[in-house]
PDB file of C-alpha atoms and ligand atoms in Angstrom:
ATOM      1  CA  LEU A   1     -10.795   9.171  -5.016  1.00  0.00           C
ATOM      2  CA  SER A   2      -9.741  12.511  -3.677  1.00  0.00           C
ATOM      3  CA  ALA A   3      -9.910  15.476  -6.014  1.00  0.00           C
ATOM      4  CA  GLN A   4      -6.328  16.360  -5.127  1.00  0.00           C
ATOM      5  CA  ASN A   5      -5.102  13.014  -6.294  1.00  0.00           C
ATOM      6  CA  LEU A   6      -6.948  13.253  -9.558  1.00  0.00           C
ATOM      7  CA  SER A   7      -5.852  16.803 -10.221  1.00  0.00           C
ATOM      8  CA  ALA A   8      -2.251  15.761  -9.648  1.00  0.00           C
ATOM      9  CA  GLN A   9      -2.503  13.958 -12.958  1.00  0.00           C
ATOM     10  CA  LYS A  10      -3.191  15.270 -16.374  1.00  0.00           C
ATOM     11  CA  LEU A  11      -3.681  13.498 -19.619  1.00  0.00           C
ATOM     12  CA  THR A  12      -1.246  14.356 -22.366  1.00  0.00           C
ATOM     13  CA  ALA A  13      -1.646  12.433 -25.592  1.00  0.00           C
ATOM     14  CA  GLY A  14      -3.124   9.531 -23.668  1.00  0.00           C
ATOM     15  CA  LYS A  15      -0.214   9.287 -21.281  1.00  0.00           C
ATOM     16  CA  GLU A  16      -0.417  10.152 -17.603  1.00  0.00           C
ATOM     17  CA  VAL A  17       2.112  12.784 -16.644  1.00  0.00           C
ATOM     18  CA  PRO A  18       2.479  13.798 -13.018  1.00  0.00           C
ATOM     19  CA  VAL A  19       2.112  17.565 -12.723  1.00  0.00           C
ATOM     20  CA  SER A  20       4.232  17.609  -9.616  1.00  0.00           C
ATOM     21  CA  SER A  21       7.681  16.073  -9.463  1.00  0.00           C
ATOM     22  CA  GLU A  22       7.817  16.568  -5.692  1.00  0.00           C
ATOM     23  CA  PRO A  23       7.763  13.136  -4.082  1.00  0.00           C
ATOM     24  CA  ILE A  24       4.640  12.364  -2.085  1.00  0.00           C
ATOM     25  CA  ILE A  25       6.677   9.800  -0.141  1.00  0.00           C
ATOM     26  CA  GLU A  26      10.340  10.225   0.576  1.00  0.00           C
ATOM     27  CA  ILE A  27      12.256   7.612   2.567  1.00  0.00           C
ATOM     28  CA  GLN A  28      15.719   8.713   3.618  1.00  0.00           C
ATOM     29  CA  ASN A  29      18.405   6.410   5.042  1.00  0.00           C
ATOM     30  CA  LEU A  30      15.858   4.334   6.906  1.00  0.00           C
ATOM     31  CA  ASN A  31      17.271   1.893   9.422  1.00  0.00           C
ATOM     32  CA  LYS A  32      15.322  -0.355  11.719  1.00  0.00           C
ATOM     33  CA  TRP A  33      16.290  -3.039  14.183  1.00  0.00           C
ATOM     34  CA  TYR A  34      14.250  -5.585  16.111  1.00  0.00           C
ATOM     35  CA  GLY A  35      16.583  -5.988  19.066  1.00  0.00           C
ATOM     36  CA  GLN A  36      19.934  -6.946  17.498  1.00  0.00           C
ATOM     37  CA  HIS A  37      18.336  -7.856  14.192  1.00  0.00           C
ATOM     38  CA  HIS A  38      18.968  -5.155  11.551  1.00  0.00           C
ATOM     39  CA  VAL A  39      15.825  -5.494   9.385  1.00  0.00           C
ATOM     40  CA  LEU A  40      15.976  -2.313   7.255  1.00  0.00           C
ATOM     41  CA  LYS A  41      19.419  -1.226   6.101  1.00  0.00           C
ATOM     42  CA  ASP A  42      19.785   2.313   4.799  1.00  0.00           C
ATOM     43  CA  VAL A  43      16.685   2.191   2.650  1.00  0.00           C
ATOM     44  CA  ASN A  44      16.132   5.147   0.313  1.00  0.00           C
ATOM     45  CA  MET A  45      13.094   5.491  -1.900  1.00  0.00           C
ATOM     46  CA  GLN A  46      11.005   8.237  -3.441  1.00  0.00           C
ATOM     47  CA  VAL A  47       7.501   7.930  -4.790  1.00  0.00           C
ATOM     48  CA  LEU A  48       6.000  10.638  -6.981  1.00  0.00           C
ATOM     49  CA  PRO A  49       2.272  11.430  -6.953  1.00  0.00           C
ATOM     50  CA  GLY A  50       0.373   8.882  -9.002  1.00  0.00           C
ATOM     51  CA  GLN A  51       3.217   6.368  -9.170  1.00  0.00           C
ATOM     52  CA  LYS A  52       2.658   2.677  -8.549  1.00  0.00           C
ATOM     53  CA  VAL A  53       5.558   0.916  -6.898  1.00  0.00           C
ATOM     54  CA  VAL A  54       5.530  -2.856  -6.485  1.00  0.00           C
ATOM     55  CA  VAL A  55       7.811  -4.260  -3.787  1.00  0.00           C
ATOM     56  CA  VAL A  56       9.019  -7.837  -4.175  1.00  0.00           C
ATOM     57  CA  GLY A  57      11.541 -10.033  -2.401  1.00  0.00           C
ATOM     58  CA  PRO A  58      11.935 -13.228  -0.422  1.00  0.00           C
ATOM     59  CA  SER A  59      10.035 -13.840   2.792  1.00  0.00           C
ATOM     60  CA  GLY A  60      11.668 -12.070   5.725  1.00  0.00           C
ATOM     61  CA  SER A  61      13.423  -9.482   3.548  1.00  0.00           C
ATOM     62  CA  GLY A  62      11.701  -6.522   5.260  1.00  0.00           C
ATOM     63  CA  LYS A  63       8.893  -5.685   2.811  1.00  0.00           C
ATOM     64  CA  SER A  64       6.126  -5.540   5.428  1.00  0.00           C
ATOM     65  CA  THR A  65       8.338  -3.700   7.871  1.00  0.00           C
ATOM     66  CA  LEU A  66       9.155  -1.101   5.222  1.00  0.00           C
ATOM     67  CA  ILE A  67       5.565  -0.308   4.311  1.00  0.00           C
ATOM     68  CA  ARG A  68       4.435  -0.459   7.943  1.00  0.00           C
ATOM     69  CA  CYS A  69       7.033   2.218   8.714  1.00  0.00           C
ATOM     70  CA  ILE A  70       5.398   4.493   6.109  1.00  0.00           C
ATOM     71  CA  ASN A  71       2.330   4.980   8.290  1.00  0.00           C
ATOM     72  CA  ARG A  72       4.250   4.385  11.487  1.00  0.00           C
ATOM     73  CA  LEU A  73       2.604   1.087  12.387  1.00  0.00           C
ATOM     74  CA  GLU A  74       6.265   0.343  13.133  1.00  0.00           C
ATOM     75  CA  GLU A  75       8.787   2.566  14.805  1.00  0.00           C
ATOM     76  CA  PHE A  76      12.214   3.042  13.269  1.00  0.00           C
ATOM     77  CA  GLN A  77      15.485   4.054  14.886  1.00  0.00           C
ATOM     78  CA  GLN A  78      17.261   5.991  12.133  1.00  0.00           C
ATOM     79  CA  GLY A  79      16.422   7.993   9.061  1.00  0.00           C
ATOM     80  CA  ASP A  80      13.283   9.782   8.075  1.00  0.00           C
ATOM     81  CA  ILE A  81      10.102   9.362   6.108  1.00  0.00           C
ATOM     82  CA  VAL A  82       8.258  12.368   4.710  1.00  0.00           C
ATOM     83  CA  VAL A  83       4.677  11.819   3.551  1.00  0.00           C
ATOM     84  CA  ASN A  84       3.041  14.638   1.635  1.00  0.00           C
ATOM     85  CA  GLY A  85       5.376  17.094   3.345  1.00  0.00           C
ATOM     86  CA  HIS A  86       4.830  15.697   6.856  1.00  0.00           C
ATOM     87  CA  ARG A  87       7.899  14.341   8.610  1.00  0.00           C
ATOM     88  CA  LEU A  88       7.057  11.124  10.476  1.00  0.00           C
ATOM     89  CA  THR A  89       9.665  11.707  13.132  1.00  0.00           C
ATOM     90  CA  GLU A  90       7.564  14.650  14.341  1.00  0.00           C
ATOM     91  CA  ALA A  91       4.965  13.103  16.627  1.00  0.00           C
ATOM     92  CA  ARG A  92       2.351  15.755  15.905  1.00  0.00           C
ATOM     93  CA  ASN A  93       2.281  14.659  12.259  1.00  0.00           C
ATOM     94  CA  LEU A  94       1.259  11.089  13.021  1.00  0.00           C
ATOM     95  CA  PRO A  95      -2.541  11.469  13.032  1.00  0.00           C
ATOM     96  CA  LEU A  96      -2.302  13.435   9.789  1.00  0.00           C
ATOM     97  CA  VAL A  97      -0.176  10.801   8.113  1.00  0.00           C
ATOM     98  CA  ARG A  98      -2.443   7.996   9.304  1.00  0.00           C
ATOM     99  CA  ARG A  99      -5.374   9.760   7.660  1.00  0.00           C
ATOM    100  CA  GLU A 100      -3.545  10.337   4.403  1.00  0.00           C
ATOM    101  CA  VAL A 101      -2.122   6.840   4.045  1.00  0.00           C
ATOM    102  CA  GLY A 102      -4.567   3.956   3.582  1.00  0.00           C
ATOM    103  CA  MET A 103      -3.428   0.426   4.308  1.00  0.00           C
ATOM    104  CA  VAL A 104      -4.723  -2.963   3.204  1.00  0.00           C
ATOM    105  CA  PHE A 105      -3.383  -6.083   4.945  1.00  0.00           C
ATOM    106  CA  GLN A 106      -3.040  -9.695   3.910  1.00  0.00           C
ATOM    107  CA  SER A 107      -5.532 -10.747   6.583  1.00  0.00           C
ATOM    108  CA  PHE A 108      -8.199  -8.064   5.832  1.00  0.00           C
ATOM    109  CA  ASN A 109      -8.443  -6.959   9.520  1.00  0.00           C
ATOM    110  CA  LEU A 110     -12.127  -6.015   9.246  1.00  0.00           C
ATOM    111  CA  PHE A 111     -14.048  -5.472  12.484  1.00  0.00           C
ATOM    112  CA  PRO A 112     -15.857  -8.825  12.815  1.00  0.00           C
ATOM    113  CA  HIS A 113     -18.704  -7.562  15.000  1.00  0.00           C
ATOM    114  CA  MET A 114     -19.655  -4.741  12.607  1.00  0.00           C
ATOM    115  CA  SER A 115     -21.562  -4.892   9.343  1.00  0.00           C
ATOM    116  CA  VAL A 116     -19.803  -4.153   6.071  1.00  0.00           C
ATOM    117  CA  LEU A 117     -21.423  -0.718   6.029  1.00  0.00           C
ATOM    118  CA  GLU A 118     -20.332   0.032   9.617  1.00  0.00           C
ATOM    119  CA  ASN A 119     -16.792  -1.101   8.805  1.00  0.00           C
ATOM    120  CA  VAL A 120     -16.624   1.467   6.004  1.00  0.00           C
ATOM    121  CA  THR A 121     -18.336   4.354   7.818  1.00  0.00           C
ATOM    122  CA  LEU A 122     -16.598   4.115  11.207  1.00  0.00           C
ATOM    123  CA  ALA A 123     -13.286   5.861  10.557  1.00  0.00           C
ATOM    124  CA  PRO A 124     -14.676   8.726   8.429  1.00  0.00           C
ATOM    125  CA  ARG A 125     -17.201   9.466  11.196  1.00  0.00           C
ATOM    126  CA  LYS A 126     -14.704   9.250  14.046  1.00  0.00           C
ATOM    127  CA  LEU A 127     -11.577  10.663  12.402  1.00  0.00           C
ATOM    128  CA  ARG A 128     -12.867  12.906   9.628  1.00  0.00           C
ATOM    129  CA  GLY A 129     -15.956  14.108  11.474  1.00  0.00           C
ATOM    130  CA  LEU A 130     -18.372  13.077   8.731  1.00  0.00           C
ATOM    131  CA  SER A 131     -22.066  12.970   9.573  1.00  0.00           C
ATOM    132  CA  GLU A 132     -23.719   9.564   9.640  1.00  0.00           C
ATOM    133  CA  ALA A 133     -25.578  10.389   6.404  1.00  0.00           C
ATOM    134  CA  ASP A 134     -22.475  11.601   4.581  1.00  0.00           C
ATOM    135  CA  ALA A 135     -20.441   8.624   5.769  1.00  0.00           C
ATOM    136  CA  ARG A 136     -23.173   6.247   4.568  1.00  0.00           C
ATOM    137  CA  ALA A 137     -23.407   7.950   1.185  1.00  0.00           C
ATOM    138  CA  ARG A 138     -19.648   7.763   0.733  1.00  0.00           C
ATOM    139  CA  ALA A 139     -19.590   4.127   1.863  1.00  0.00           C
ATOM    140  CA  ALA A 140     -22.402   3.179  -0.511  1.00  0.00           C
ATOM    141  CA  ALA A 141     -20.537   4.692  -3.456  1.00  0.00           C
ATOM    142  CA  LEU A 142     -17.310   2.907  -2.505  1.00  0.00           C
ATOM    143  CA  LEU A 143     -19.012  -0.445  -1.970  1.00  0.00           C
ATOM    144  CA  GLU A 144     -20.599  -0.032  -5.375  1.00  0.00           C
ATOM    145  CA  ARG A 145     -17.210   0.702  -6.850  1.00  0.00           C
ATOM    146  CA  VAL A 146     -15.593  -2.424  -5.373  1.00  0.00           C
ATOM    147  CA  GLY A 147     -18.578  -4.430  -6.568  1.00  0.00           C
ATOM    148  CA  ILE A 148     -20.059  -5.302  -3.200  1.00  0.00           C
ATOM    149  CA  ALA A 149     -22.984  -2.927  -2.691  1.00  0.00           C
ATOM    150  CA  GLU A 150     -25.484  -5.737  -2.140  1.00  0.00           C
ATOM    151  CA  GLN A 151     -23.487  -7.094   0.844  1.00  0.00           C
ATOM    152  CA  ALA A 152     -23.602  -3.877   2.903  1.00  0.00           C
ATOM    153  CA  ALA A 153     -25.718  -5.299   5.734  1.00  0.00           C
ATOM    154  CA  LYS A 154     -23.726  -8.520   6.111  1.00  0.00           C
ATOM    155  CA  PHE A 155     -20.976  -9.234   8.615  1.00  0.00           C
ATOM    156  CA  PRO A 156     -17.404  -9.976   7.454  1.00  0.00           C
ATOM    157  CA  GLY A 157     -17.688 -13.646   8.449  1.00  0.00           C
ATOM    158  CA  GLN A 158     -20.521 -14.069   5.945  1.00  0.00           C
ATOM    159  CA  LEU A 159     -18.350 -12.983   3.011  1.00  0.00           C
ATOM    160  CA  SER A 160     -15.731 -14.759   0.926  1.00  0.00           C
ATOM    161  CA  GLY A 161     -12.101 -13.734   1.369  1.00  0.00           C
ATOM    162  CA  GLY A 162     -12.169 -11.818  -1.903  1.00  0.00           C
ATOM    163  CA  GLN A 163     -15.280  -9.916  -0.824  1.00  0.00           C
ATOM    164  CA  GLN A 164     -13.749  -9.150   2.578  1.00  0.00           C
ATOM    165  CA  GLN A 165     -10.612  -7.815   0.953  1.00  0.00           C
ATOM    166  CA  ARG A 166     -12.687  -5.592  -1.332  1.00  0.00           C
ATOM    167  CA  VAL A 167     -14.494  -4.255   1.732  1.00  0.00           C
ATOM    168  CA  ALA A 168     -11.088  -3.586   3.320  1.00  0.00           C
ATOM    169  CA  ILE A 169     -10.088  -1.582   0.242  1.00  0.00           C
ATOM    170  CA  ALA A 170     -13.355   0.398   0.386  1.00  0.00           C
ATOM    171  CA  ARG A 171     -12.788   1.032   4.093  1.00  0.00           C
ATOM    172  CA  ALA A 172      -9.314   2.427   3.431  1.00  0.00           C
ATOM    173  CA  LEU A 173     -10.574   4.575   0.534  1.00  0.00           C
ATOM    174  CA  ALA A 174     -13.360   6.008   2.691  1.00  0.00           C
ATOM    175  CA  MET A 175     -10.730   8.103   4.469  1.00  0.00           C
ATOM    176  CA  GLN A 176      -9.819   9.683   1.111  1.00  0.00           C
ATOM    177  CA  PRO A 177      -6.141   8.828   1.443  1.00  0.00           C
ATOM    178  CA  GLN A 178      -3.452  10.358  -0.755  1.00  0.00           C
ATOM    179  CA  VAL A 179      -1.546   7.087  -0.831  1.00  0.00           C
ATOM    180  CA  MET A 180      -2.566   3.435  -0.569  1.00  0.00           C
ATOM    181  CA  LEU A 181      -0.288   0.741   0.836  1.00  0.00           C
ATOM    182  CA  PHE A 182      -1.040  -2.928   0.170  1.00  0.00           C
ATOM    183  CA  ASP A 183       0.758  -5.713   2.036  1.00  0.00           C
ATOM    184  CA  GLU A 184       0.283  -8.960   0.104  1.00  0.00           C
ATOM    185  CA  PRO A 185      -3.431  -8.254  -0.366  1.00  0.00           C
ATOM    186  CA  THR A 186      -4.078 -11.488  -2.259  1.00  0.00           C
ATOM    187  CA  SER A 187      -1.774 -13.909  -0.439  1.00  0.00           C
ATOM    188  CA  ALA A 188      -4.466 -15.194   1.926  1.00  0.00           C
ATOM    189  CA  LEU A 189      -7.075 -15.648  -0.814  1.00  0.00           C
ATOM    190  CA  ASP A 190      -8.282 -18.717  -2.628  1.00  0.00           C
ATOM    191  CA  PRO A 191      -6.903 -18.628  -6.188  1.00  0.00           C
ATOM    192  CA  GLU A 192     -10.333 -18.155  -7.766  1.00  0.00           C
ATOM    193  CA  VAL A 193     -10.941 -14.814  -6.004  1.00  0.00           C
ATOM    194  CA  VAL A 194      -7.462 -13.291  -6.435  1.00  0.00           C
ATOM    195  CA  GLY A 195      -8.506 -11.758  -9.759  1.00  0.00           C
ATOM    196  CA  GLU A 196     -11.449  -9.786  -8.361  1.00  0.00           C
ATOM    197  CA  VAL A 197      -9.174  -8.063  -5.833  1.00  0.00           C
ATOM    198  CA  LEU A 198      -6.463  -7.364  -8.411  1.00  0.00           C
ATOM    199  CA  ASP A 199      -9.149  -5.887 -10.693  1.00  0.00           C
ATOM    200  CA  VAL A 200     -10.159  -3.399  -8.009  1.00  0.00           C
ATOM    201  CA  MET A 201      -6.503  -2.482  -7.497  1.00  0.00           C
ATOM    202  CA  ARG A 202      -5.997  -2.073 -11.246  1.00  0.00           C
ATOM    203  CA  GLY A 203      -8.978   0.278 -11.327  1.00  0.00           C
ATOM    204  CA  LEU A 204      -7.499   2.371  -8.533  1.00  0.00           C
ATOM    205  CA  ALA A 205      -4.184   2.515 -10.353  1.00  0.00           C
ATOM    206  CA  GLN A 206      -5.880   3.692 -13.543  1.00  0.00           C
ATOM    207  CA  GLU A 207      -7.591   6.480 -11.628  1.00  0.00           C
ATOM    208  CA  GLY A 208      -4.216   7.828 -10.589  1.00  0.00           C
ATOM    209  CA  MET A 209      -3.899   6.660  -6.985  1.00  0.00           C
ATOM    210  CA  THR A 210      -0.380   6.600  -5.588  1.00  0.00           C
ATOM    211  CA  MET A 211       0.215   2.992  -4.562  1.00  0.00           C
ATOM    212  CA  ILE A 212       2.893   0.889  -2.934  1.00  0.00           C
ATOM    213  CA  VAL A 213       2.059  -2.777  -3.292  1.00  0.00           C
ATOM    214  CA  VAL A 214       3.914  -5.701  -1.748  1.00  0.00           C
ATOM    215  CA  THR A 215       2.911  -8.731  -3.783  1.00  0.00           C
ATOM    216  CA  HIS A 216       4.037 -11.994  -5.319  1.00  0.00           C
ATOM    217  CA  GLU A 217       1.708 -11.405  -8.280  1.00  0.00           C
ATOM    218  CA  MET A 218       4.369 -10.817 -10.911  1.00  0.00           C
ATOM    219  CA  GLY A 219       1.755 -10.370 -13.655  1.00  0.00           C
ATOM    220  CA  PHE A 220       0.263  -7.472 -11.720  1.00  0.00           C
ATOM    221  CA  ALA A 221       3.755  -6.002 -11.213  1.00  0.00           C
ATOM    222  CA  ARG A 222       4.544  -6.212 -14.916  1.00  0.00           C
ATOM    223  CA  GLU A 223       1.261  -4.678 -15.943  1.00  0.00           C
ATOM    224  CA  VAL A 224       0.594  -2.007 -13.312  1.00  0.00           C
ATOM    225  CA  ALA A 225       3.898  -0.975 -11.750  1.00  0.00           C
ATOM    226  CA  ASP A 226       5.833   2.085 -12.805  1.00  0.00           C
ATOM    227  CA  ARG A 227       8.721   0.672 -10.804  1.00  0.00           C
ATOM    228  CA  VAL A 228       9.540  -2.656  -9.214  1.00  0.00           C
ATOM    229  CA  VAL A 229      11.615  -2.543  -6.068  1.00  0.00           C
ATOM    230  CA  PHE A 230      13.495  -5.656  -4.958  1.00  0.00           C
ATOM    231  CA  MET A 231      14.372  -6.184  -1.310  1.00  0.00           C
ATOM    232  CA  ASP A 232      16.613  -8.839   0.157  1.00  0.00           C
ATOM    233  CA  ARG A 233      17.811  -9.138   3.765  1.00  0.00           C
ATOM    234  CA  GLY A 234      16.739  -5.614   4.647  1.00  0.00           C
ATOM    235  CA  GLU A 235      18.356  -3.947   1.663  1.00  0.00           C
ATOM    236  CA  LEU A 236      16.622  -2.268  -1.225  1.00  0.00           C
ATOM    237  CA  LEU A 237      18.668  -3.709  -4.077  1.00  0.00           C
ATOM    238  CA  GLU A 238      16.835  -2.794  -7.281  1.00  0.00           C
ATOM    239  CA  ASP A 239      14.420  -0.058  -8.284  1.00  0.00           C
ATOM    240  CA  LEU A 240      13.629  -0.436 -11.976  1.00  0.00           C
ATOM    241  CA  PRO A 241      10.774  -0.155 -14.477  1.00  0.00           C
ATOM    242  CA  PRO A 242       9.133  -3.587 -14.812  1.00  0.00           C
ATOM    243  CA  ALA A 243      10.461  -4.270 -18.325  1.00  0.00           C
ATOM    244  CA  GLU A 244      14.020  -3.845 -17.071  1.00  0.00           C
ATOM    245  CA  PHE A 245      13.432  -5.537 -13.751  1.00  0.00           C
ATOM    246  CA  PHE A 246      12.036  -8.689 -15.341  1.00  0.00           C
ATOM    247  CA  GLY A 247      14.067  -8.467 -18.543  1.00  0.00           C
ATOM    248  CA  ALA A 248      17.493  -7.470 -17.308  1.00  0.00           C
ATOM    249  CA  PRO A 249      17.865  -7.467 -13.525  1.00  0.00           C
ATOM    250  CA  ARG A 250      21.308  -6.205 -12.615  1.00  0.00           C
ATOM    251  CA  LEU A 251      22.197  -8.367  -9.651  1.00  0.00           C
ATOM    252  CA  GLU A 252      22.678 -12.072  -9.195  1.00  0.00           C
ATOM    253  CA  ARG A 253      20.493 -11.980  -6.078  1.00  0.00           C
ATOM    254  CA  THR A 254      17.655 -10.568  -8.172  1.00  0.00           C
ATOM    255  CA  GLN A 255      18.184 -13.131 -10.915  1.00  0.00           C
ATOM    256  CA  ASN A 256      18.081 -15.934  -8.330  1.00  0.00           C
ATOM    257  CA  PHE A 257      14.871 -14.585  -6.844  1.00  0.00           C
ATOM    258  CA  LEU A 258      13.226 -14.256 -10.243  1.00  0.00           C
ATOM    259  CA  SER A 259      14.260 -17.739 -11.287  1.00  0.00           C
ATOM    260  CA  ARG A 260      12.409 -19.036  -8.217  1.00  0.00           C
ATOM    261  CA  VAL A 261       9.170 -17.050  -8.617  1.00  0.00           C
ATOM    262  CA  LEU A 262       8.643 -16.845 -12.372  1.00  0.00           C
TER     263      LEU A 262
HETATM  264  P1  ADP B 301       8.685  -9.680   4.713  1.00  0.00           P
HETATM  265  O1  ADP B 301       7.430  -8.880   4.791  1.00  0.00           O
HETATM  266  O2  ADP B 301       9.571  -9.313   3.583  1.00  0.00           O
HETATM  267  O3  ADP B 301       8.423 -11.162   4.736  1.00  0.00           O
HETATM  268  P2  ADP B 301       9.120  -8.664   7.383  1.00  0.00           P
HETATM  269  O4  ADP B 301       9.188  -7.201   7.210  1.00  0.00           O
HETATM  270  O5  ADP B 301       7.856  -9.229   7.901  1.00  0.00           O
HETATM  271  O6  ADP B 301       9.540  -9.386   6.018  1.00  0.00           O
HETATM  272  O7  ADP B 301      10.261  -9.152   8.341  1.00  0.00           O
HETATM  273  C1  ADP B 301      11.618  -8.702   8.233  1.00  0.00           C
HETATM  274  C2  ADP B 301      12.450  -9.359   9.318  1.00  0.00           C
HETATM  275  O8  ADP B 301      12.039  -8.839  10.586  1.00  0.00           O
HETATM  276  C3  ADP B 301      12.270 -10.864   9.412  1.00  0.00           C
HETATM  277  O9  ADP B 301      13.522 -11.431   9.747  1.00  0.00           O
HETATM  278  C4  ADP B 301      11.286 -11.041  10.541  1.00  0.00           C
HETATM  279  O10 ADP B 301      11.482 -12.278  11.172  1.00  0.00           O
HETATM  280  C5  ADP B 301      11.628  -9.879  11.454  1.00  0.00           C
HETATM  281  N1  ADP B 301      10.436  -9.388  12.189  1.00  0.00           N
HETATM  282  C6  ADP B 301       9.276  -8.964  11.675  1.00  0.00           C
HETATM  283  N2  ADP B 301       8.430  -8.538  12.619  1.00  0.00           N
HETATM  284  C7  ADP B 301       9.081  -8.701  13.797  1.00  0.00           C
HETATM  285  C8  ADP B 301       8.755  -8.445  15.152  1.00  0.00           C
HETATM  286  N3  ADP B 301       7.576  -7.911  15.496  1.00  0.00           N
HETATM  287  N4  ADP B 301       9.675  -8.743  16.101  1.00  0.00           N
HETATM  288  C9  ADP B 301      10.889  -9.259  15.764  1.00  0.00           C
HETATM  289  N5  ADP B 301      11.260  -9.514  14.505  1.00  0.00           N
HETATM  290  C10 ADP B 301      10.383  -9.247  13.527  1.00  0.00           C
HETATM  291 MG1   MG B 302       5.450  -9.493   4.767  1.00  0.00          MG
END
């Protein structure tokens, strides 16, 4: 983890308190259309350094689109997103933001023709200018941390889904991002390996990483999230601490959703 991220936290009587109350991500009046289809409707959200936000909602509600806008994998037509002080609507900020925001996808998206080690060293060498030796040292430490050091020479196709997803997390972390985005990281996994990926994510959360996680794992949301955000039909409808979100959701649409997933 980056030193900056760790130093943004301090321990006070066993409780993590963000030193900075400046948001690291600020989404302002975000609107996006696919053709005529209005998929994000005036979305506003702030994330403080070290916060973990879990995004839930029915399929098609705009969760993926929202987090893909945060590192500009998707364009948007109105509003603004500021990441660590960089405004995404300014084109020159894009490479910076892409480096600072790590992303993990449902389908892993590893490079199939490269070894695990090469997958994790490629971007730091190309985009951060790390030497081969430094990139390898960093990759080895990260693979160790996600519990996969012994698989470094294998190709993605030789690994289980859970192992591939842990490699994908190590690959994202190798860029030393300030923020990690996860888009349903366990949805494509066999049930017996979901836990090993959630454990890695829990570890990251405990170390103070700022995280936005789209997931249907309500146990993870309850346990790890500082806030649960509920989206439905392109609108961000609730933004509450997990105890309130699960215990006393305000809206009928939220109650209906929860009655279906819990
Ligand atoms: P979620 O992740 O919550 O399931 P998405 O963000 O993937 O929802 O999708 C939001 C809406 O945008 C859906 O109605 C979906 O069909 C539509 N959509 C997503 N991607 C595209 C695309 N590339 N082109 C057109 N419509 C899209
Ligand atoms: Mg999605």
